[in-house]
């Protein structure tokens, strides 16, 4: 036995794919169809990439003044640089814009800090509560000598982040509860969850936002006004939760029945079984689809324009209605797209990292 | 048999169970003494797994009585929890929790159900891991262990709850042949410690060496039960003879 083992250990795998030439022969030029495709793609890249670089960087205009753009053939980033404060902060009072900026910085720091799974404990919860309170005070003012700013003036990036971070953070637990409710043995709870999920998934988010801003206030007693942002926020939470619920349900069904039995035979009750045994496994399985939902929910927050909230996309759009900047929409939208991309990419990247860390089954 | 004058730890009287219209358990009567070890065998579908799963309420019986250590199994969740705390169960497919380490698998029940402090629970867990000779794997995840090791961990996990009765549902039938022995060895040492055991198994060697009583079930009934010597040497029932001739070959 040992003789065979040592012999096989010394034999190396064949060197077919070594070096750039070997690699490209194996992956780019194996067979005439692939060779033709490779050449075609290369030609396409040649036609697109250099002109884009020329346009976006070499001949671009960065000066934050209008008018200079008409002479150059490149991109007019001036539309972004000149209006950056309006795009990012909307109608927030000009001299107070350091406050939302600081709030965003705190949020980003908090998210960074929470990345590490070792820090997920009660302390983190306190840190978040404190952080959220500070962010709220920064945005709203009225405390500690900070000038009060009406929520009607909130807009741009802080609004987008507010709607999505709160929306996603709240929708996830609600979604889990709905998923558990849908599996519940008690018919009243089960039917409620089924009806809720199917109803919400059956209507577009826009109609929910409309209802929250137009229909819902009709039912409130006179004089009672619920903040517009809060209403949009709730609509987003309720909407996203229904989708999360179905994804989580899929995860719950993927759990081997034996784990329920093992937990039961240890004497764990329903909540302990769910919290300690079933959900950790189920949620891990559904990380990829839940992140898809979170990403799409993040982008869907831009639909709040429909109820006249000035989120990031809407502030950008408003900039472009200014006659000085008409015709430079590509530049403005590319800028906003980059912001959205960074956020979404960070989410999906992080989720993949988390998936890898949690993969204890097949190591 | 010893301890014969003690009250039985498990009493089952006229117990019936149906799956829909299918009569899985038909008039089961069984009394298990403290420290008694029973091996239950029988063809597949005969209801032997269902029988032991009824004892800790993984399955619900529809007629008759099941009494474990003085507590009757009813719909009352208090009784069910009390009985589950006393009865340990080992499954065919181990059912370890893959997202927890071996040690966490063992301490989960003690910490959350028996409210034992973490430190103490870990000490107990290590004690039982030593006992099943697998202490060095405590920090690993179940997926990194072989089937035999996983089953030994599963046994240790049940023992950590310090049960009075252990139920084994075909503990070795999902294992590769060379791993059967290490699991049986653990079970034999458990038997030596005087644990009350109900084992659904076709390991006849195990039955001969440790069982006080071997039961044969078919079509939801206990057809025959006897001490191992009589059971294997002189089976009464035709069905038992046929079954034994098939599995002993």
PDB file of N, CA and C in Angstrom, chain A residues 218-301:
ATOM      1  N   UNK A 218     -56.633  59.470   4.751  1.00  0.00           N
ATOM      2  CA  UNK A 218     -58.083  59.669   4.781  1.00  0.00           C
ATOM      3  C   UNK A 218     -58.711  58.979   5.982  1.00  0.00           C
ATOM      4  N   UNK A 219     -58.075  57.892   6.426  1.00  0.00           N
ATOM      5  CA  UNK A 219     -58.659  57.132   7.533  1.00  0.00           C
ATOM      6  C   UNK A 219     -58.255  57.664   8.895  1.00  0.00           C
ATOM      7  N   UNK A 220     -57.281  58.562   8.886  1.00  0.00           N
ATOM      8  CA  UNK A 220     -56.829  59.082  10.169  1.00  0.00           C
ATOM      9  C   UNK A 220     -57.793  60.151  10.657  1.00  0.00           C
ATOM     10  N   UNK A 221     -57.997  60.244  11.969  1.00  0.00           N
ATOM     11  CA  UNK A 221     -58.837  61.316  12.492  1.00  0.00           C
ATOM     12  C   UNK A 221     -58.231  62.669  12.151  1.00  0.00           C
ATOM     13  N   UNK A 222     -59.087  63.664  12.072  1.00  0.00           N
ATOM     14  CA  UNK A 222     -58.605  64.979  11.675  1.00  0.00           C
ATOM     15  C   UNK A 222     -57.535  65.475  12.653  1.00  0.00           C
ATOM     16  N   UNK A 223     -56.547  66.129  12.125  1.00  0.00           N
ATOM     17  CA  UNK A 223     -55.512  66.687  12.985  1.00  0.00           C
ATOM     18  C   UNK A 223     -54.344  65.756  13.191  1.00  0.00           C
ATOM     19  N   UNK A 224     -54.583  64.471  12.995  1.00  0.00           N
ATOM     20  CA  UNK A 224     -53.469  63.540  13.161  1.00  0.00           C
ATOM     21  C   UNK A 224     -52.693  63.458  11.849  1.00  0.00           C
ATOM     22  N   UNK A 225     -51.456  63.795  11.904  1.00  0.00           N
ATOM     23  CA  UNK A 225     -50.644  63.709  10.701  1.00  0.00           C
ATOM     24  C   UNK A 225     -49.463  62.800  10.989  1.00  0.00           C
ATOM     25  N   UNK A 226     -49.302  61.822  10.131  1.00  0.00           N
ATOM     26  CA  UNK A 226     -48.120  60.979  10.280  1.00  0.00           C
ATOM     27  C   UNK A 226     -47.125  61.401   9.220  1.00  0.00           C
ATOM     28  N   UNK A 227     -45.935  61.584   9.682  1.00  0.00           N
ATOM     29  CA  UNK A 227     -44.869  62.050   8.809  1.00  0.00           C
ATOM     30  C   UNK A 227     -44.808  61.276   7.489  1.00  0.00           C
ATOM     31  N   UNK A 228     -44.582  62.010   6.400  1.00  0.00           N
ATOM     32  CA  UNK A 228     -44.587  61.412   5.074  1.00  0.00           C
ATOM     33  C   UNK A 228     -43.469  60.389   4.910  1.00  0.00           C
ATOM     34  N   UNK A 229     -42.295  60.737   5.435  1.00  0.00           N
ATOM     35  CA  UNK A 229     -41.165  59.805   5.306  1.00  0.00           C
ATOM     36  C   UNK A 229     -41.467  58.521   6.063  1.00  0.00           C
ATOM     37  N   UNK A 230     -42.049  58.688   7.249  1.00  0.00           N
ATOM     38  CA  UNK A 230     -42.367  57.520   8.053  1.00  0.00           C
ATOM     39  C   UNK A 230     -43.350  56.607   7.325  1.00  0.00           C
ATOM     40  N   UNK A 231     -44.344  57.246   6.666  1.00  0.00           N
ATOM     41  CA  UNK A 231     -45.325  56.433   5.935  1.00  0.00           C
ATOM     42  C   UNK A 231     -44.665  55.667   4.790  1.00  0.00           C
ATOM     43  N   UNK A 232     -43.790  56.360   4.054  1.00  0.00           N
ATOM     44  CA  UNK A 232     -43.075  55.685   2.964  1.00  0.00           C
ATOM     45  C   UNK A 232     -42.223  54.557   3.531  1.00  0.00           C
ATOM     46  N   UNK A 233     -41.598  54.857   4.668  1.00  0.00           N
ATOM     47  CA  UNK A 233     -40.744  53.866   5.312  1.00  0.00           C
ATOM     48  C   UNK A 233     -41.531  52.604   5.659  1.00  0.00           C
ATOM     49  N   UNK A 234     -42.708  52.820   6.232  1.00  0.00           N
ATOM     50  CA  UNK A 234     -43.520  51.669   6.622  1.00  0.00           C
ATOM     51  C   UNK A 234     -43.953  50.878   5.397  1.00  0.00           C
ATOM     52  N   UNK A 235     -44.325  51.606   4.334  1.00  0.00           N
ATOM     53  CA  UNK A 235     -44.724  50.905   3.111  1.00  0.00           C
ATOM     54  C   UNK A 235     -43.576  50.035   2.604  1.00  0.00           C
ATOM     55  N   UNK A 236     -42.369  50.583   2.629  1.00  0.00           N
ATOM     56  CA  UNK A 236     -41.213  49.821   2.137  1.00  0.00           C
ATOM     57  C   UNK A 236     -40.969  48.591   3.013  1.00  0.00           C
ATOM     58  N   UNK A 237     -41.078  48.782   4.334  1.00  0.00           N
ATOM     59  CA  UNK A 237     -40.857  47.656   5.252  1.00  0.00           C
ATOM     60  C   UNK A 237     -41.873  46.549   4.989  1.00  0.00           C
ATOM     61  N   UNK A 238     -43.154  46.939   4.924  1.00  0.00           N
ATOM     62  CA  UNK A 238     -44.203  45.931   4.738  1.00  0.00           C
ATOM     63  C   UNK A 238     -44.015  45.191   3.417  1.00  0.00           C
ATOM     64  N   UNK A 239     -43.636  45.946   2.400  1.00  0.00           N
ATOM     65  CA  UNK A 239     -43.472  45.353   1.080  1.00  0.00           C
ATOM     66  C   UNK A 239     -42.306  44.366   1.071  1.00  0.00           C
ATOM     67  N   UNK A 240     -41.147  44.832   1.540  1.00  0.00           N
ATOM     68  CA  UNK A 240     -39.961  43.981   1.504  1.00  0.00           C
ATOM     69  C   UNK A 240     -40.146  42.738   2.392  1.00  0.00           C
ATOM     70  N   UNK A 241     -40.812  42.940   3.522  1.00  0.00           N
ATOM     71  CA  UNK A 241     -41.004  41.823   4.460  1.00  0.00           C
ATOM     72  C   UNK A 241     -41.724  40.653   3.799  1.00  0.00           C
ATOM     73  N   UNK A 242     -42.701  40.955   2.947  1.00  0.00           N
ATOM     74  CA  UNK A 242     -43.452  39.882   2.315  1.00  0.00           C
ATOM     75  C   UNK A 242     -42.541  39.031   1.433  1.00  0.00           C
ATOM     76  N   UNK A 243     -41.622  39.698   0.742  1.00  0.00           N
ATOM     77  CA  UNK A 243     -40.709  38.934  -0.112  1.00  0.00           C
ATOM     78  C   UNK A 243     -39.714  38.140   0.719  1.00  0.00           C
ATOM     79  N   UNK A 244     -39.180  38.803   1.762  1.00  0.00           N
ATOM     80  CA  UNK A 244     -38.246  38.099   2.645  1.00  0.00           C
ATOM     81  C   UNK A 244     -38.919  36.853   3.224  1.00  0.00           C
ATOM     82  N   UNK A 245     -40.185  37.010   3.586  1.00  0.00           N
ATOM     83  CA  UNK A 245     -40.914  35.899   4.211  1.00  0.00           C
ATOM     84  C   UNK A 245     -40.898  34.671   3.317  1.00  0.00           C
ATOM     85  N   UNK A 246     -41.138  34.863   2.034  1.00  0.00           N
ATOM     86  CA  UNK A 246     -41.192  33.712   1.150  1.00  0.00           C
ATOM     87  C   UNK A 246     -39.824  33.076   0.977  1.00  0.00           C
ATOM     88  N   UNK A 247     -38.798  33.914   0.941  1.00  0.00           N
ATOM     89  CA  UNK A 247     -37.446  33.369   0.819  1.00  0.00           C
ATOM     90  C   UNK A 247     -37.091  32.562   2.069  1.00  0.00           C
ATOM     91  N   UNK A 248     -37.410  33.128   3.232  1.00  0.00           N
ATOM     92  CA  UNK A 248     -37.087  32.434   4.480  1.00  0.00           C
ATOM     93  C   UNK A 248     -37.865  31.127   4.578  1.00  0.00           C
ATOM     94  N   UNK A 249     -39.117  31.151   4.102  1.00  0.00           N
ATOM     95  CA  UNK A 249     -39.910  29.926   4.126  1.00  0.00           C
ATOM     96  C   UNK A 249     -39.216  28.830   3.326  1.00  0.00           C
ATOM     97  N   UNK A 250     -38.659  29.237   2.175  1.00  0.00           N
ATOM     98  CA  UNK A 250     -37.904  28.269   1.383  1.00  0.00           C
ATOM     99  C   UNK A 250     -36.776  27.663   2.203  1.00  0.00           C
ATOM    100  N   UNK A 251     -36.071  28.529   2.952  1.00  0.00           N
ATOM    101  CA  UNK A 251     -34.977  28.039   3.779  1.00  0.00           C
ATOM    102  C   UNK A 251     -35.467  27.088   4.858  1.00  0.00           C
ATOM    103  N   UNK A 252     -36.598  27.430   5.463  1.00  0.00           N
ATOM    104  CA  UNK A 252     -37.141  26.581   6.530  1.00  0.00           C
ATOM    105  C   UNK A 252     -37.485  25.195   5.990  1.00  0.00           C
ATOM    106  N   UNK A 253     -37.998  25.184   4.757  1.00  0.00           N
ATOM    107  CA  UNK A 253     -38.363  23.885   4.183  1.00  0.00           C
ATOM    108  C   UNK A 253     -37.138  23.067   3.824  1.00  0.00           C
ATOM    109  N   UNK A 254     -36.006  23.770   3.655  1.00  0.00           N
ATOM    110  CA  UNK A 254     -34.795  23.045   3.311  1.00  0.00           C
ATOM    111  C   UNK A 254     -34.133  22.365   4.502  1.00  0.00           C
ATOM    112  N   UNK A 255     -34.659  22.598   5.695  1.00  0.00           N
ATOM    113  CA  UNK A 255     -34.026  22.022   6.884  1.00  0.00           C
ATOM    114  C   UNK A 255     -34.545  20.607   7.103  1.00  0.00           C
ATOM    115  N   UNK A 256     -33.593  19.722   7.309  1.00  0.00           N
ATOM    116  CA  UNK A 256     -33.917  18.326   7.564  1.00  0.00           C
ATOM    117  C   UNK A 256     -34.850  18.195   8.782  1.00  0.00           C
ATOM    118  N   UNK A 257     -35.894  17.375   8.617  1.00  0.00           N
ATOM    119  CA  UNK A 257     -36.853  17.182   9.700  1.00  0.00           C
ATOM    120  C   UNK A 257     -36.171  16.639  10.962  1.00  0.00           C
ATOM    121  N   UNK A 258     -35.102  15.903  10.756  1.00  0.00           N
ATOM    122  CA  UNK A 258     -34.373  15.326  11.879  1.00  0.00           C
ATOM    123  C   UNK A 258     -33.851  16.358  12.863  1.00  0.00           C
ATOM    124  N   UNK A 259     -33.558  17.572  12.358  1.00  0.00           N
ATOM    125  CA  UNK A 259     -33.053  18.595  13.275  1.00  0.00           C
ATOM    126  C   UNK A 259     -34.138  19.091  14.218  1.00  0.00           C
ATOM    127  N   UNK A 260     -35.363  19.178  13.701  1.00  0.00           N
ATOM    128  CA  UNK A 260     -36.483  19.541  14.580  1.00  0.00           C
ATOM    129  C   UNK A 260     -36.612  18.474  15.662  1.00  0.00           C
ATOM    130  N   UNK A 261     -36.530  17.202  15.225  1.00  0.00           N
ATOM    131  CA  UNK A 261     -36.733  16.102  16.171  1.00  0.00           C
ATOM    132  C   UNK A 261     -35.628  16.059  17.213  1.00  0.00           C
ATOM    133  N   UNK A 262     -34.393  16.275  16.740  1.00  0.00           N
ATOM    134  CA  UNK A 262     -33.276  16.252  17.690  1.00  0.00           C
ATOM    135  C   UNK A 262     -33.450  17.367  18.717  1.00  0.00           C
ATOM    136  N   UNK A 263     -33.854  18.549  18.237  1.00  0.00           N
ATOM    137  CA  UNK A 263     -34.037  19.674  19.159  1.00  0.00           C
ATOM    138  C   UNK A 263     -35.170  19.379  20.139  1.00  0.00           C
ATOM    139  N   UNK A 264     -36.249  18.813  19.597  1.00  0.00           N
ATOM    140  CA  UNK A 264     -37.382  18.482  20.474  1.00  0.00           C
ATOM    141  C   UNK A 264     -36.982  17.452  21.506  1.00  0.00           C
ATOM    142  N   UNK A 265     -36.236  16.440  21.075  1.00  0.00           N
ATOM    143  CA  UNK A 265     -35.915  15.375  22.021  1.00  0.00           C
ATOM    144  C   UNK A 265     -34.929  15.863  23.080  1.00  0.00           C
ATOM    145  N   UNK A 266     -34.209  16.968  22.762  1.00  0.00           N
ATOM    146  CA  UNK A 266     -33.365  17.558  23.813  1.00  0.00           C
ATOM    147  C   UNK A 266     -34.215  18.357  24.798  1.00  0.00           C
ATOM    148  N   UNK A 267     -35.473  18.599  24.425  1.00  0.00           N
ATOM    149  CA  UNK A 267     -36.355  19.333  25.320  1.00  0.00           C
ATOM    150  C   UNK A 267     -36.436  20.813  25.014  1.00  0.00           C
ATOM    151  N   UNK A 268     -35.841  21.248  23.898  1.00  0.00           N
ATOM    152  CA  UNK A 268     -35.959  22.658  23.536  1.00  0.00           C
ATOM    153  C   UNK A 268     -37.408  22.952  23.158  1.00  0.00           C
ATOM    154  N   UNK A 269     -37.891  24.132  23.549  1.00  0.00           N
ATOM    155  CA  UNK A 269     -39.251  24.469  23.144  1.00  0.00           C
ATOM    156  C   UNK A 269     -39.239  25.103  21.753  1.00  0.00           C
ATOM    157  N   UNK A 270     -40.424  25.481  21.262  1.00  0.00           N
ATOM    158  CA  UNK A 270     -40.536  25.950  19.884  1.00  0.00           C
ATOM    159  C   UNK A 270     -39.612  27.132  19.605  1.00  0.00           C
ATOM    160  N   UNK A 271     -39.619  28.126  20.493  1.00  0.00           N
ATOM    161  CA  UNK A 271     -38.837  29.326  20.221  1.00  0.00           C
ATOM    162  C   UNK A 271     -37.335  29.037  20.266  1.00  0.00           C
ATOM    163  N   UNK A 272     -36.952  28.219  21.242  1.00  0.00           N
ATOM    164  CA  UNK A 272     -35.541  27.851  21.327  1.00  0.00           C
ATOM    165  C   UNK A 272     -35.115  27.059  20.104  1.00  0.00           C
ATOM    166  N   UNK A 273     -35.973  26.128  19.694  1.00  0.00           N
ATOM    167  CA  UNK A 273     -35.645  25.332  18.509  1.00  0.00           C
ATOM    168  C   UNK A 273     -35.428  26.235  17.310  1.00  0.00           C
ATOM    169  N   UNK A 274     -36.367  27.178  17.136  1.00  0.00           N
ATOM    170  CA  UNK A 274     -36.264  28.067  15.983  1.00  0.00           C
ATOM    171  C   UNK A 274     -35.018  28.941  16.083  1.00  0.00           C
ATOM    172  N   UNK A 275     -34.836  29.559  17.238  1.00  0.00           N
ATOM    173  CA  UNK A 275     -33.765  30.529  17.373  1.00  0.00           C
ATOM    174  C   UNK A 275     -32.388  29.876  17.336  1.00  0.00           C
ATOM    175  N   UNK A 276     -32.258  28.734  17.973  1.00  0.00           N
ATOM    176  CA  UNK A 276     -30.924  28.175  18.147  1.00  0.00           C
ATOM    177  C   UNK A 276     -30.563  27.147  17.090  1.00  0.00           C
ATOM    178  N   UNK A 277     -31.578  26.481  16.552  1.00  0.00           N
ATOM    179  CA  UNK A 277     -31.264  25.371  15.657  1.00  0.00           C
ATOM    180  C   UNK A 277     -31.713  25.635  14.219  1.00  0.00           C
ATOM    181  N   UNK A 278     -32.980  25.974  14.065  1.00  0.00           N
ATOM    182  CA  UNK A 278     -33.530  26.010  12.709  1.00  0.00           C
ATOM    183  C   UNK A 278     -33.164  27.296  11.970  1.00  0.00           C
ATOM    184  N   UNK A 279     -33.468  28.447  12.561  1.00  0.00           N
ATOM    185  CA  UNK A 279     -33.220  29.698  11.827  1.00  0.00           C
ATOM    186  C   UNK A 279     -31.744  29.923  11.460  1.00  0.00           C
ATOM    187  N   UNK A 280     -30.800  29.657  12.376  1.00  0.00           N
ATOM    188  CA  UNK A 280     -29.411  29.872  11.958  1.00  0.00           C
ATOM    189  C   UNK A 280     -29.067  29.100  10.693  1.00  0.00           C
ATOM    190  N   UNK A 281     -29.625  27.901  10.570  1.00  0.00           N
ATOM    191  CA  UNK A 281     -29.340  27.114   9.376  1.00  0.00           C
ATOM    192  C   UNK A 281     -30.129  27.623   8.179  1.00  0.00           C
ATOM    193  N   UNK A 282     -31.415  27.895   8.417  1.00  0.00           N
ATOM    194  CA  UNK A 282     -32.287  28.303   7.310  1.00  0.00           C
ATOM    195  C   UNK A 282     -31.829  29.642   6.738  1.00  0.00           C
ATOM    196  N   UNK A 283     -31.496  30.584   7.618  1.00  0.00           N
ATOM    197  CA  UNK A 283     -31.104  31.899   7.129  1.00  0.00           C
ATOM    198  C   UNK A 283     -29.791  31.826   6.366  1.00  0.00           C
ATOM    199  N   UNK A 284     -28.957  30.915   6.780  1.00  0.00           N
ATOM    200  CA  UNK A 284     -27.688  30.765   6.069  1.00  0.00           C
ATOM    201  C   UNK A 284     -27.946  30.260   4.644  1.00  0.00           C
ATOM    202  N   UNK A 285     -28.835  29.311   4.516  1.00  0.00           N
ATOM    203  CA  UNK A 285     -29.144  28.786   3.177  1.00  0.00           C
ATOM    204  C   UNK A 285     -29.654  29.898   2.275  1.00  0.00           C
ATOM    205  N   UNK A 286     -30.460  30.799   2.842  1.00  0.00           N
ATOM    206  CA  UNK A 286     -31.124  31.777   1.985  1.00  0.00           C
ATOM    207  C   UNK A 286     -30.375  33.104   1.899  1.00  0.00           C
ATOM    208  N   UNK A 287     -29.097  33.114   2.266  1.00  0.00           N
ATOM    209  CA  UNK A 287     -28.355  34.377   2.118  1.00  0.00           C
ATOM    210  C   UNK A 287     -28.395  34.887   0.672  1.00  0.00           C
ATOM    211  N   UNK A 288     -28.069  34.054  -0.328  1.00  0.00           N
ATOM    212  CA  UNK A 288     -28.063  34.622  -1.691  1.00  0.00           C
ATOM    213  C   UNK A 288     -29.404  35.212  -2.125  1.00  0.00           C
ATOM    214  N   UNK A 289     -30.519  34.480  -2.015  1.00  0.00           N
ATOM    215  CA  UNK A 289     -31.769  35.124  -2.434  1.00  0.00           C
ATOM    216  C   UNK A 289     -32.176  36.306  -1.566  1.00  0.00           C
ATOM    217  N   UNK A 290     -31.869  36.264  -0.253  1.00  0.00           N
ATOM    218  CA  UNK A 290     -32.278  37.438   0.544  1.00  0.00           C
ATOM    219  C   UNK A 290     -31.482  38.665   0.145  1.00  0.00           C
ATOM    220  N   UNK A 291     -30.208  38.462  -0.188  1.00  0.00           N
ATOM    221  CA  UNK A 291     -29.432  39.626  -0.588  1.00  0.00           C
ATOM    222  C   UNK A 291     -29.964  40.189  -1.904  1.00  0.00           C
ATOM    223  N   UNK A 292     -30.396  39.317  -2.796  1.00  0.00           N
ATOM    224  CA  UNK A 292     -31.033  39.824  -4.024  1.00  0.00           C
ATOM    225  C   UNK A 292     -32.201  40.720  -3.677  1.00  0.00           C
ATOM    226  N   UNK A 293     -33.006  40.269  -2.731  1.00  0.00           N
ATOM    227  CA  UNK A 293     -34.181  41.056  -2.354  1.00  0.00           C
ATOM    228  C   UNK A 293     -33.747  42.368  -1.714  1.00  0.00           C
ATOM    229  N   UNK A 294     -32.750  42.304  -0.840  1.00  0.00           N
ATOM    230  CA  UNK A 294     -32.296  43.524  -0.183  1.00  0.00           C
ATOM    231  C   UNK A 294     -31.751  44.515  -1.205  1.00  0.00           C
ATOM    232  N   UNK A 295     -31.004  44.001  -2.167  1.00  0.00           N
ATOM    233  CA  UNK A 295     -30.438  44.890  -3.185  1.00  0.00           C
ATOM    234  C   UNK A 295     -31.551  45.528  -4.005  1.00  0.00           C
ATOM    235  N   UNK A 296     -32.523  44.699  -4.393  1.00  0.00           N
ATOM    236  CA  UNK A 296     -33.573  45.289  -5.220  1.00  0.00           C
ATOM    237  C   UNK A 296     -34.433  46.237  -4.388  1.00  0.00           C
ATOM    238  N   UNK A 297     -34.593  45.939  -3.097  1.00  0.00           N
ATOM    239  CA  UNK A 297     -35.352  46.860  -2.243  1.00  0.00           C
ATOM    240  C   UNK A 297     -34.610  48.180  -2.085  1.00  0.00           C
ATOM    241  N   UNK A 298     -33.290  48.083  -1.982  1.00  0.00           N
ATOM    242  CA  UNK A 298     -32.475  49.288  -1.866  1.00  0.00           C
ATOM    243  C   UNK A 298     -32.705  50.200  -3.069  1.00  0.00           C
ATOM    244  N   UNK A 299     -32.692  49.583  -4.251  1.00  0.00           N
ATOM    245  CA  UNK A 299     -32.872  50.406  -5.449  1.00  0.00           C
ATOM    246  C   UNK A 299     -34.317  50.895  -5.572  1.00  0.00           C
ATOM    247  N   UNK A 300     -35.239  50.074  -5.067  1.00  0.00           N
ATOM    248  CA  UNK A 300     -36.661  50.469  -5.159  1.00  0.00           C
ATOM    249  C   UNK A 300     -36.990  51.676  -4.286  1.00  0.00           C
ATOM    250  N   UNK A 301     -36.111  52.010  -3.344  1.00  0.00           N
ATOM    251  CA  UNK A 301     -36.421  53.190  -2.537  1.00  0.00           C
ATOM    252  C   UNK A 301     -36.536  54.428  -3.418  1.00  0.00           C
TER     253      UNK A 301
END
